[in-house]
Short mmCIF file of C-alpha atoms in Angstrom, two decimals:
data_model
loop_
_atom_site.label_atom_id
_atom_site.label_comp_id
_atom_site.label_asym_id
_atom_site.label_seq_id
_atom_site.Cartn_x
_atom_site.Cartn_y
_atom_site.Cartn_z
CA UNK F 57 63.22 20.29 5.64
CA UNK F 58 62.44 23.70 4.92
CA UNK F 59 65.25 25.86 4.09
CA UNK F 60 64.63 29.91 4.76
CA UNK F 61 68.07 31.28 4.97
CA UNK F 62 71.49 31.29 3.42
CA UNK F 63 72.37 30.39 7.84
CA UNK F 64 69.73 27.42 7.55
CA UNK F 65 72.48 26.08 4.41
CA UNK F 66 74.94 26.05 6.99
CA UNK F 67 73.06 24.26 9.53
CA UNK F 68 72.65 21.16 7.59
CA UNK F 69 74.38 19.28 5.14
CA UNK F 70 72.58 15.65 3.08
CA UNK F 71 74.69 13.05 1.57
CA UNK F 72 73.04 11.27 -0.86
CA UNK F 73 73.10 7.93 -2.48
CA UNK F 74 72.51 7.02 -6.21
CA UNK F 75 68.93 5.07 -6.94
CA UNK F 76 69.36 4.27 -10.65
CA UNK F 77 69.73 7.48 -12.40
CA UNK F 78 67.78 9.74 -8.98
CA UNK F 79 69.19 10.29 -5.83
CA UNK F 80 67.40 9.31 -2.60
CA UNK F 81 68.04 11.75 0.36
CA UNK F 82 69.69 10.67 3.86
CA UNK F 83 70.24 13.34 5.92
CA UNK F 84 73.29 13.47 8.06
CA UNK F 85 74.37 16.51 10.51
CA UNK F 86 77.65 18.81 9.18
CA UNK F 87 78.45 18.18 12.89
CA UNK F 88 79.30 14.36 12.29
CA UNK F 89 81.41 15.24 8.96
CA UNK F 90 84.38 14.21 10.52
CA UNK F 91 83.11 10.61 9.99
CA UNK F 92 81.64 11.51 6.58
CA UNK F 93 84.17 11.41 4.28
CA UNK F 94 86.12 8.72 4.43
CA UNK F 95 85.71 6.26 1.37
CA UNK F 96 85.11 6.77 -2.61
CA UNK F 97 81.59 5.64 -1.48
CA UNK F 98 81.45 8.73 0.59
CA UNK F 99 82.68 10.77 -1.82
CA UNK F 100 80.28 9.45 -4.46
CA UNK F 101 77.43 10.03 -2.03
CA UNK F 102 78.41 13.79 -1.59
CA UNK F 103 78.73 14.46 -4.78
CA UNK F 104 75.04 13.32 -5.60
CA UNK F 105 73.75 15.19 -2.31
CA UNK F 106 75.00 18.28 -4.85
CA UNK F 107 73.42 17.17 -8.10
CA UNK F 108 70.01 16.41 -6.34
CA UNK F 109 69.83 19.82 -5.22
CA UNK F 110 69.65 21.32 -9.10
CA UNK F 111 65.73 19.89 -9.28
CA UNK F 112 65.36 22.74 -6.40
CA UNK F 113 66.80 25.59 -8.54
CA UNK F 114 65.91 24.80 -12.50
CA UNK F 115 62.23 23.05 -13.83
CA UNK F 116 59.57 25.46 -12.74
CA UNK F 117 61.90 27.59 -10.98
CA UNK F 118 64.10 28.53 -13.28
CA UNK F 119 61.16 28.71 -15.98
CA UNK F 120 60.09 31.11 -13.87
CA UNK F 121 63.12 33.47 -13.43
CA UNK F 122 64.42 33.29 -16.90
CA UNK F 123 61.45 32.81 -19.28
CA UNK F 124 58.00 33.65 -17.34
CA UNK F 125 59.82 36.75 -16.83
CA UNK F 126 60.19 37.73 -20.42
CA UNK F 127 58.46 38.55 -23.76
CA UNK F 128 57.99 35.06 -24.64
CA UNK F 129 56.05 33.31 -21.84
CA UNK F 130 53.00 34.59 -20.02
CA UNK F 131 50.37 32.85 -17.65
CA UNK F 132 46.40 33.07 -17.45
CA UNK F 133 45.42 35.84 -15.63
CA UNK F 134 43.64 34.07 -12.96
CA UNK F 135 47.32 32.97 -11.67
CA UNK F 136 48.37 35.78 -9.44
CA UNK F 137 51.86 34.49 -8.49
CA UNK F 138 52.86 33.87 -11.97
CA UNK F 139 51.01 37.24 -13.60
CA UNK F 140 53.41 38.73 -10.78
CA UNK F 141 56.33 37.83 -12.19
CA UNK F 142 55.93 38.64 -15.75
CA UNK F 143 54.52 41.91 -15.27
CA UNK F 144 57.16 42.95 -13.30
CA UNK F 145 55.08 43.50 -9.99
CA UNK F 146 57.31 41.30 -7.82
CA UNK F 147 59.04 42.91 -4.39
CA UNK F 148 61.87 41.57 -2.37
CA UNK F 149 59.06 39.52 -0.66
CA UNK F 150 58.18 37.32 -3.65
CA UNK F 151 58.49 34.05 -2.38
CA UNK F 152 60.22 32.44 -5.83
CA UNK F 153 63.06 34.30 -4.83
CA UNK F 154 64.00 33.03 -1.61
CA UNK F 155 63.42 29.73 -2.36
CA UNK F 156 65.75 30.01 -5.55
CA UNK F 157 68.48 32.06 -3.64
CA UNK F 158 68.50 29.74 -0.41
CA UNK F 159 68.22 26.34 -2.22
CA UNK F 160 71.22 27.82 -4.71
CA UNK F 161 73.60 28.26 -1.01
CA UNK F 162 72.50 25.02 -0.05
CA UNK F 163 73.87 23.57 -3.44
CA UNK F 164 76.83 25.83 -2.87
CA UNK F 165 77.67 24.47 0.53
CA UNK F 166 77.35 21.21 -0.38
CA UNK F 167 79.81 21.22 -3.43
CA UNK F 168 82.12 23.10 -1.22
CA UNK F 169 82.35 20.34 1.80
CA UNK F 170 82.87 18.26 -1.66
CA UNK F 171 86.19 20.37 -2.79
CA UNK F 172 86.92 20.90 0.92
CA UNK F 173 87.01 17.32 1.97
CA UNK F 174 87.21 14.83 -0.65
CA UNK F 175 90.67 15.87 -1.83
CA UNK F 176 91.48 13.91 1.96
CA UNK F 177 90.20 10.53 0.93
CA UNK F 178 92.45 7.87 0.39
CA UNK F 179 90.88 6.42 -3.05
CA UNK F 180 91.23 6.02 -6.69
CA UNK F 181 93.21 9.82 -7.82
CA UNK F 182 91.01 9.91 -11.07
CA UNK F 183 87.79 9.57 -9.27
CA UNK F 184 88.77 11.50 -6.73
CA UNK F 185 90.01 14.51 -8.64
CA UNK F 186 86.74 14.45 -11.18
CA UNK F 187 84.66 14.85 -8.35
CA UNK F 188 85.78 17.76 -6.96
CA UNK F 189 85.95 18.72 -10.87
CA UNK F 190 82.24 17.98 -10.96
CA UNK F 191 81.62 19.58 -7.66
CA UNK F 192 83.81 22.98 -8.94
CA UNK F 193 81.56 23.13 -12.07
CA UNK F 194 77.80 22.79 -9.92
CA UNK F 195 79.10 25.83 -7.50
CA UNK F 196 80.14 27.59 -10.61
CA UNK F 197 76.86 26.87 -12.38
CA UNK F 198 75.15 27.97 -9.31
CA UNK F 199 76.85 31.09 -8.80
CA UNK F 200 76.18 31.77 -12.63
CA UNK F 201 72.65 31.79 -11.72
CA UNK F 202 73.13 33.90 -8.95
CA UNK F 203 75.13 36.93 -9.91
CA UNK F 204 72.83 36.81 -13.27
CA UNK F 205 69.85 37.48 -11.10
CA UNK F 206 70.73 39.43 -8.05
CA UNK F 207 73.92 41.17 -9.04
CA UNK F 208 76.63 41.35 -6.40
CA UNK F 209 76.20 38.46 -3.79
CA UNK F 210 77.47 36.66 -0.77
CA UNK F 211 81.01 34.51 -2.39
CA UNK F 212 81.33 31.69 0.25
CA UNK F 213 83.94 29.23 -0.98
CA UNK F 214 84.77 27.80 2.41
CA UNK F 215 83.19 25.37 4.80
CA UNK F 216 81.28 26.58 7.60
CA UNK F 217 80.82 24.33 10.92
CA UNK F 218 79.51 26.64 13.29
CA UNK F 219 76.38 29.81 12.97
CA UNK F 220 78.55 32.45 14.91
CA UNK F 221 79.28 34.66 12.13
CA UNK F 222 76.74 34.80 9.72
CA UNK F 223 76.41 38.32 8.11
CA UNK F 224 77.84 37.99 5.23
CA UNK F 225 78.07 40.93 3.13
CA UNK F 226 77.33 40.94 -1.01
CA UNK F 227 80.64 40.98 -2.95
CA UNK F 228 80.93 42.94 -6.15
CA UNK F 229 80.01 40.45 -9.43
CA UNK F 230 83.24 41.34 -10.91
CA UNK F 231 84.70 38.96 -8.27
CA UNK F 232 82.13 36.55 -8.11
CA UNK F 233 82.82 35.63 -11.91
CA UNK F 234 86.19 35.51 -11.38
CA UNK F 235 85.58 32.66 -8.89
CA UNK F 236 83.24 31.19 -11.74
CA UNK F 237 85.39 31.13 -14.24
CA UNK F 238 88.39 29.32 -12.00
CA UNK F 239 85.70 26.84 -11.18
CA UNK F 240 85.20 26.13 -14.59
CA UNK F 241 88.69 26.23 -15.69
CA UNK F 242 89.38 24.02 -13.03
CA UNK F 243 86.77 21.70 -13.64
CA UNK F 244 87.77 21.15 -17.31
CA UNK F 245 91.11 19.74 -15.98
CA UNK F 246 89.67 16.81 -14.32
CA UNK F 247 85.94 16.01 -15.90
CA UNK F 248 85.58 13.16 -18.31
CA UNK F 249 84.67 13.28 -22.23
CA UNK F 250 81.52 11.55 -21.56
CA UNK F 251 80.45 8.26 -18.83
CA UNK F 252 79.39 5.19 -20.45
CA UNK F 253 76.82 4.04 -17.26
CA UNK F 254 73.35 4.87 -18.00
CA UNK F 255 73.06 5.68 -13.85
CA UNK F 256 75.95 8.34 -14.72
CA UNK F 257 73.66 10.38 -16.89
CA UNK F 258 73.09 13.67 -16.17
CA UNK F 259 76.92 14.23 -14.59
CA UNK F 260 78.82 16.88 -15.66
CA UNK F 261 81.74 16.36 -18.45
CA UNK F 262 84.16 18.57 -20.27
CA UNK F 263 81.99 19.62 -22.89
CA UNK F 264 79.95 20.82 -20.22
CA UNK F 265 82.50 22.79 -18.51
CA UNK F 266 84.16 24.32 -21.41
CA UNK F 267 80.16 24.93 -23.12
CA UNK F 268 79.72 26.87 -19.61
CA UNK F 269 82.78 28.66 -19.95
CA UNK F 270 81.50 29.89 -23.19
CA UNK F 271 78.32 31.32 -22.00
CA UNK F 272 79.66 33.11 -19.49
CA UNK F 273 82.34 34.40 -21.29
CA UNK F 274 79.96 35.60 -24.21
CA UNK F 275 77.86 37.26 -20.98
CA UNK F 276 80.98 39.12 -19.99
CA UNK F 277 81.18 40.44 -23.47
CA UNK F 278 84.73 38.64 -23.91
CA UNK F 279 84.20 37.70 -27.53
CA UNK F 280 87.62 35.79 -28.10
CA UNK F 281 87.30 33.77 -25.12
CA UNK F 282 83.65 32.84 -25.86
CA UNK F 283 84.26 31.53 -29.60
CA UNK F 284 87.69 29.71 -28.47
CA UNK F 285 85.72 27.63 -26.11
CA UNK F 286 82.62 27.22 -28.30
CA UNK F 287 85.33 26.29 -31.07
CA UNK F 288 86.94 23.62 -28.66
CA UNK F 289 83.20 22.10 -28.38
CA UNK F 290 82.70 22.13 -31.82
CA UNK F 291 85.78 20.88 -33.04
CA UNK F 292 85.50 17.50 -30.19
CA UNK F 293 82.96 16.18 -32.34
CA UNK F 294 81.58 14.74 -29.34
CA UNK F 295 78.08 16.80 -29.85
CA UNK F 296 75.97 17.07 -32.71
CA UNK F 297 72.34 18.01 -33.89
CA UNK F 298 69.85 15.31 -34.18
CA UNK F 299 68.52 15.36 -37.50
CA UNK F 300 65.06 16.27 -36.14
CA UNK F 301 64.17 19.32 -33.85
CA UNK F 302 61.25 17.37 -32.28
CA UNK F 303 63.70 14.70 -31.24
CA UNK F 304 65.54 16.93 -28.60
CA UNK F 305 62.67 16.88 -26.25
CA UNK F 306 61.06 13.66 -26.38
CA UNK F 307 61.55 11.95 -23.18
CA UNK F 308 62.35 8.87 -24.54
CA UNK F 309 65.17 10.89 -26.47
CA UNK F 310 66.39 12.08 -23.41
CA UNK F 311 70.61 12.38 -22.81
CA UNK F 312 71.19 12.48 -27.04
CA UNK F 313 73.78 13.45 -28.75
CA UNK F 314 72.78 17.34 -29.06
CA UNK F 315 72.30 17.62 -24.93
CA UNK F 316 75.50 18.63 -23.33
CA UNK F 317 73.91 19.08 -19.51
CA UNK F 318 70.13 18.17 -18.37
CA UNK F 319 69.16 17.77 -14.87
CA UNK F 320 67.79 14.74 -14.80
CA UNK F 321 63.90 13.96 -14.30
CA UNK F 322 62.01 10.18 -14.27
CA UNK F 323 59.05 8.46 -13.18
CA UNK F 324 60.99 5.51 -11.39
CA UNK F 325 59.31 7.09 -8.53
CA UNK F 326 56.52 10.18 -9.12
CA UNK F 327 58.84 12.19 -6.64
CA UNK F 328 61.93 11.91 -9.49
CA UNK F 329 59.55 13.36 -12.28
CA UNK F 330 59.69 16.80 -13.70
CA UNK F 331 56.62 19.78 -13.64
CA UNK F 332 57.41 21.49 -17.12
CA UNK F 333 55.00 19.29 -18.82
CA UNK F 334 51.45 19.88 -16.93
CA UNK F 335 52.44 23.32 -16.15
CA UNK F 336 52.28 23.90 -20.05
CA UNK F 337 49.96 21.71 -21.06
CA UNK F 338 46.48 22.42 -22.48
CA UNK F 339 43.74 22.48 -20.16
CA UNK F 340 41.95 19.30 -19.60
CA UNK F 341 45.29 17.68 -22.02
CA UNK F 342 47.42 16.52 -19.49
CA UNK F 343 47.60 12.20 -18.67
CA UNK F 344 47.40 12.40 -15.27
CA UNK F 345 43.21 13.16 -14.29
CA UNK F 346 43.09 15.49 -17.72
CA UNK F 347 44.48 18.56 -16.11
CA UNK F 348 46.75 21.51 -17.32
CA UNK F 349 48.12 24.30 -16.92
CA UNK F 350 48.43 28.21 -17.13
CA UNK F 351 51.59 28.89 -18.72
CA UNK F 352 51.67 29.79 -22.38
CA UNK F 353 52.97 31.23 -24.97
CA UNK F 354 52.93 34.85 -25.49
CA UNK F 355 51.23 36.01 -28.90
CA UNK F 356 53.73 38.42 -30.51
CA UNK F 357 56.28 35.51 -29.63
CA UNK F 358 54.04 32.52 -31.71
CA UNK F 359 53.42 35.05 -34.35
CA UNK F 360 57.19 35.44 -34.80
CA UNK F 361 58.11 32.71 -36.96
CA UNK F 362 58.97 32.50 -40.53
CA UNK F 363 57.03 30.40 -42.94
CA UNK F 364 58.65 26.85 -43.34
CA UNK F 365 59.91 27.10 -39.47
CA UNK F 366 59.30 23.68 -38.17
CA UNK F 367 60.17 24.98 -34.84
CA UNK F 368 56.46 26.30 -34.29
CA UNK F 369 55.18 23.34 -35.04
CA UNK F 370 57.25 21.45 -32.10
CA UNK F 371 57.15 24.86 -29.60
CA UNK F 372 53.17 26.42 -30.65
CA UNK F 373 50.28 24.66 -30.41
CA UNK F 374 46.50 25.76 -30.30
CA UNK F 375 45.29 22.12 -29.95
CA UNK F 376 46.29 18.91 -28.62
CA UNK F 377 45.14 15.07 -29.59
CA UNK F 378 45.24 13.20 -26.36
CA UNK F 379 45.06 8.86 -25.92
CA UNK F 380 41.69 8.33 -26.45
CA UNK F 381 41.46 10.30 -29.77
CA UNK F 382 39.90 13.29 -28.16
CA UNK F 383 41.08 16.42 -29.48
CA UNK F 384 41.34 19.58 -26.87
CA UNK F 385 41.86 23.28 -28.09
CA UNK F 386 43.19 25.83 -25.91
CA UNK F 387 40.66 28.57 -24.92
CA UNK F 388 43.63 30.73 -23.86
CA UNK F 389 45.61 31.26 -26.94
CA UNK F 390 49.09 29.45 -27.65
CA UNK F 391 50.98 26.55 -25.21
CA UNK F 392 54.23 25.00 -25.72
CA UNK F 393 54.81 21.83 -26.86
CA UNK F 394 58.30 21.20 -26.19
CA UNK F 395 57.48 19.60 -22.58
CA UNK F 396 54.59 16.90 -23.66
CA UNK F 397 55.05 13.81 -21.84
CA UNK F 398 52.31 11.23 -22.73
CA UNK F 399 53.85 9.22 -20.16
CA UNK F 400 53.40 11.51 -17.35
CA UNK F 401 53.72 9.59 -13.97
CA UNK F 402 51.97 12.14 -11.05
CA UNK F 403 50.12 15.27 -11.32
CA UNK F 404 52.97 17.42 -10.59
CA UNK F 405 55.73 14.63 -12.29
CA UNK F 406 56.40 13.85 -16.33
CA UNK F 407 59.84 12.76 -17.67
CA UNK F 408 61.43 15.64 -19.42
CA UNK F 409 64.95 16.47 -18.01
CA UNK F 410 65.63 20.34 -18.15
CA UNK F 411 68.31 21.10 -20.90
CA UNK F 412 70.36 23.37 -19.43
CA UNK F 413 72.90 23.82 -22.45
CA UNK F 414 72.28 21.86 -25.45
CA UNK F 415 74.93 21.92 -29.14
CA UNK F 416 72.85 24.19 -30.82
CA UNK F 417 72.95 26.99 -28.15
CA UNK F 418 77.06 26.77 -28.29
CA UNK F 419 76.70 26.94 -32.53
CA UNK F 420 75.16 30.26 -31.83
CA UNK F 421 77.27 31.47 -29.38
CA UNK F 422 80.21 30.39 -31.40
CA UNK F 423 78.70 32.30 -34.82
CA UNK F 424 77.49 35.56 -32.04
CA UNK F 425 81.38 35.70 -30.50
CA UNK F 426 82.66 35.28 -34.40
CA UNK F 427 80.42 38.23 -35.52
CA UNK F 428 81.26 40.37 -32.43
CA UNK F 429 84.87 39.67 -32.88
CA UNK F 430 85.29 40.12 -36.87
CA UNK F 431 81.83 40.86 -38.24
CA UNK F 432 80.44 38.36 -40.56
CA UNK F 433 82.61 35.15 -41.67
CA UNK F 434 82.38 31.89 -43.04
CA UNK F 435 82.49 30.20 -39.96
CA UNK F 436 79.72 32.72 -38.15
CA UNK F 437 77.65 31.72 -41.47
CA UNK F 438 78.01 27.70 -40.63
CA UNK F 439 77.11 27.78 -37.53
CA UNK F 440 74.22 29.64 -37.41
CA UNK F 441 73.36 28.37 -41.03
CA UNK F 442 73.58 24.69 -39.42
CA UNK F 443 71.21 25.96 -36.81
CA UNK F 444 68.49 27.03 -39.32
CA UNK F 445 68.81 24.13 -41.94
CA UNK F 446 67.79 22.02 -39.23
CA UNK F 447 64.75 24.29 -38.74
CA UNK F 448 63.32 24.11 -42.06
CA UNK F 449 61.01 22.07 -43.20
CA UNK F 450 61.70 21.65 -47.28
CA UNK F 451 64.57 23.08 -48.89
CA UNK F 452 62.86 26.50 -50.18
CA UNK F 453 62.71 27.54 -46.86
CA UNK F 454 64.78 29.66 -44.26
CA UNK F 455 67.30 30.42 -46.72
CA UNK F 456 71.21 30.33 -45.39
CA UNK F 457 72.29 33.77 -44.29
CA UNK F 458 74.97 35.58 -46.25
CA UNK F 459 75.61 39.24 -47.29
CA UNK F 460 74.93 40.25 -44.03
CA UNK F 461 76.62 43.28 -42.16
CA UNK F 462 77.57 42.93 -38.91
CA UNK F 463 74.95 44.66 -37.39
CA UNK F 464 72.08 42.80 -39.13
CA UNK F 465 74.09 39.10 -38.43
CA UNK F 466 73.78 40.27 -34.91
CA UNK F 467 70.18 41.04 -34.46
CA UNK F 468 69.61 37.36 -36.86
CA UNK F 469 71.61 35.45 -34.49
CA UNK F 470 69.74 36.69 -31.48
CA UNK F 471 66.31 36.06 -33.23
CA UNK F 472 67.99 32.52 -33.56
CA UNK F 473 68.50 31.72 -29.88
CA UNK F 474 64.74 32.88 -29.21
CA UNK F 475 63.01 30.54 -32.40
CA UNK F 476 65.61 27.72 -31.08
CA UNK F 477 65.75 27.79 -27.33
CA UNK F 478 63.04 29.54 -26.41
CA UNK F 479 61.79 27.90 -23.02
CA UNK F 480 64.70 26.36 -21.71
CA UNK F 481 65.50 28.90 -19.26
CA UNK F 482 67.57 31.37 -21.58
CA UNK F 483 65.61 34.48 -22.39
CA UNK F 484 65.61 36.77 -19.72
CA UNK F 485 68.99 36.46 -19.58
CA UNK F 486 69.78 36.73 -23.34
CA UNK F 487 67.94 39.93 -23.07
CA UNK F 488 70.06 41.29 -20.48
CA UNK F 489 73.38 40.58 -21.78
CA UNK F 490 72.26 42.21 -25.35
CA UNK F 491 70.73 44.98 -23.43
CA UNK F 492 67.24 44.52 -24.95
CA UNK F 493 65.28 43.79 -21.72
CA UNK F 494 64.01 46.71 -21.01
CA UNK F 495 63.12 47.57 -24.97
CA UNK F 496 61.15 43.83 -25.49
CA UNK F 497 59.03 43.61 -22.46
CA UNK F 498 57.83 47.69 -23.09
CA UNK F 499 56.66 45.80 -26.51
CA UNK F 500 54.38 43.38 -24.98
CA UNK F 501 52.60 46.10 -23.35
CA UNK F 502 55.32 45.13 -19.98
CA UNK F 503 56.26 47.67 -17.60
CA UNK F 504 59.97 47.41 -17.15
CA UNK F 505 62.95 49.93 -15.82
CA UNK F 506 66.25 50.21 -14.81
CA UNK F 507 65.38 48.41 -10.86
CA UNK F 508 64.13 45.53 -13.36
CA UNK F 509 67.37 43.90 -14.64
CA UNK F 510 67.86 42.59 -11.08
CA UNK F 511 66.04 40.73 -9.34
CA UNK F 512 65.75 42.25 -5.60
CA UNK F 513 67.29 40.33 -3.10
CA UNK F 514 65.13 38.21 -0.98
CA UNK F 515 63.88 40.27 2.47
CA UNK F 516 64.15 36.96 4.18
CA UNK F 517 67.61 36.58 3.73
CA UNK F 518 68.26 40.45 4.99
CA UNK F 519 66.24 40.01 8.35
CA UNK F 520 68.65 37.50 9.24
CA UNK F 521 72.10 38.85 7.72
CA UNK F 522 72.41 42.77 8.54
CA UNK F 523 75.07 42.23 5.79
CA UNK F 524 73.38 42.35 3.10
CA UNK F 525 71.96 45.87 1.05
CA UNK F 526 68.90 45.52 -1.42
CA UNK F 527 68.95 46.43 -4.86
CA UNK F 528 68.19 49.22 -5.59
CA UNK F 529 64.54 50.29 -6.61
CA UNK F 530 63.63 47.59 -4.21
#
């Protein structure tokens, strides 16, 4: 099914059932949800109708919205779609947008006939109030997304049965993270330390909740907010780093102790598998019929790290050994590593989940909140310090930081987050929030202005809802 419109969201609703650690789809009409909702079963079903929908917003997607469109990613030339959006010559017809914005409002509506209508069921109270937790903290993460990239937006927190009124007009972002941050708070209440079924993976917990709360309280500039909830991560010693960087992306790896919430790829079926690895991989590299992609790293970024970084050698390569022995160099200049899956299963389909927030992002936002809050301090120093001890590879290299005044902890914190998580769908908008978009993409030789730190709003989505106004520039 083809979804155009934030009205086409509304027209349809799909329950899903749990295969293993995937979800297989069964469509069912919002018409008969009278009859839908009725056991824990049901309930469990709905809630996995919303989790299935996050392979529609992150992998490529998101790659695509928060990294392509940056100064660390960049695509051969010969791929007009992607060239488009890192150059900054999209319009409010660019398709990635529509998708992204309709298949978010599809997620949304989902979770909320979840909040709406589970609360009704006669069934276990624990169950029954973590999944509307877990259905509070996808709509929240959704709407995160969202308001990141477009600004104001449509807030629909209700249930809609019927297409009568459909122009719904943008509200300001102010509100919209208000209703993000009650989600969140909310969904903390309820959510579970961690699930102890393999087929569970992937669902969200409390650590994942408060870690969200944390990033978008950091966004909001609301320093003591964002280092109390990094602290209360922390300090649960449920999370730590594993002892080697290269182990946080190997798919056999997958769900460790450092990842606080993937979405969750496999090859069970080639359908269930992910399309970060071939997209990055070396031409003529990838498993599947020795293909590859067109996405790589930009220069200035591979050029950026320090000597004694193992970090480059996980994220940069120029060259790749593949099964039979043969080795294949790039003839492009720098790909990423982090996404390798010499297990892929389809052409389009490896194994590697998408980290959406992992420990070592909330040790730097704990140690950038600290900083912002009191300058530099012991604790700012551990975290990041535990951060870059990881990183290097004998102990002469990437010294701790100390001495540091505020102002230069700051800008070594946000180099941090780009050597660390570059890649994982973090950049564009750690470059917004630090207001250094506009600054790093002019150094790549990027055209980028004011109309740039939004994304324009889809011109799908206004043909069909008067409501809406475009951004402006657009």
């Amino acid at each position: 099914m083809k979804n155009t419109t934030l009205l086409s969201a509304l027209l349809t609703v799909f329950l899903l059932t749990a295969c293993e650690k995937n979800l297989e789809e069964v469509p069912l009409s919002f018409f008969e949800e009278s009859n839908s909702f009725n056991s824990a079963a049901d309930a469990t079903s709905a809630i996995n109708g919303v989790y299935d929908r996050l392979k529609n917003v992150y992998g490529m997607t998101m790659i695509n919205l928060a990294d392509l469109n940056s100064d660390e990613c960049e695509v051969r030339e010969d791929n007009g779609s992607g060239d488009e959006i890192h150059k900054n010559l999209f319009n409010s017809g660019t398709s990635l947008f529509d998708g992204f914005y309709t298949n978010s409002y599809v997620l949304i509506d989902r979770a909320n006939r979840v909040i709406v209508n589970v609360p009704k069921i006669t069934m276990d109270t624990k169950l029954r109030d973590q999944i509307v937790g877990e259905a509070k903290f996808l709509r929240a993460l959704a709407y995160f997304n969202l308001v990141r990239a477009f600004g104001d937006i449509p807030l629909v927190t209700s249930v809609s049965n019927d297409v009568i009124n459909v122009q719904i007009p943008r509200e300001p972002a102010e509100k919209v993270y208000q209703q993000i941050i009650s989600d969140l708070q909310e969904a903390e209440k309820t959510l579970p330390v961690k699930y102890t079924v393999a087929s569970e993976n992937g669902r969200a917990t409390i650590g994942a909740a408060k870690s969200m709360l944390a990033k978008v309280y950091l966004t909001r500039k609301d320093w003591a907010n964002a280092a109390s909830k990094a602290k209360e991560v922390i300090d649960s010693k449920t999370y730590a780093l594993v002892p080697d960087f290269k182990d946080v992306f190997l798919p056999e790896k997958e769900n460790g102790p450092e990842h606080i919430f993937s979405i969750q790829y496999s090859c069970v079926l080639p359908a269930y598998g992910s399309p970060m690895a071939v997209n990055f991989s070396i031409y003529f590299s990838y498993p599947i019929n020795l293909t590859g992609g067109s996405y790589q790293v930009v220069p200035q970024h591979a050029a950026s790290y320090l000597t004694g970084d193992l970090r480059k050698d996980v994220t940069v390569i120029y060259e790749k050994k593949i099964a039979n022995g043969t080795v294949v160099a790039s003839r492009t200049g720098p790909h990423l590593d982090k996404y390798w899956d010499p297990q892929a299963c389809g052409s389009q389909s490896a194994r590697n989940n998408f980290l959406v927030i992992r420990y070592a992002d909330v040790l730097l936002m704990y140690a950038e909140a600290l900083n912002e809050l009191s300058g530099p301090t012991t604790e700012a120093y551990t975290a990041i310090n535990t951060v870059r001890a990881r990183a290097r590879k004998t102990p002469t290299d990437l010294k701790d930081f100390s001495n540091l005044t505020q102002t230069q902890l700051r800008e070594a914190i946000w180099q941090e987050r780009s050597w660390e998580l570059c890649f994982e769908g973090h950049r564009r908008w750690d470059l917004l929030r630090t207001g250094k978009y506009i600054e790093k993409m002019k150094k790549i030789g990027i055209n980028a202005e004011a109309k740039h730190l939004l994304y324009p709003i889809p011109i799908q989505e206004i043909d069909v809802n008067p409501a809406l106004v475009q951004n402006p520039g657009y």
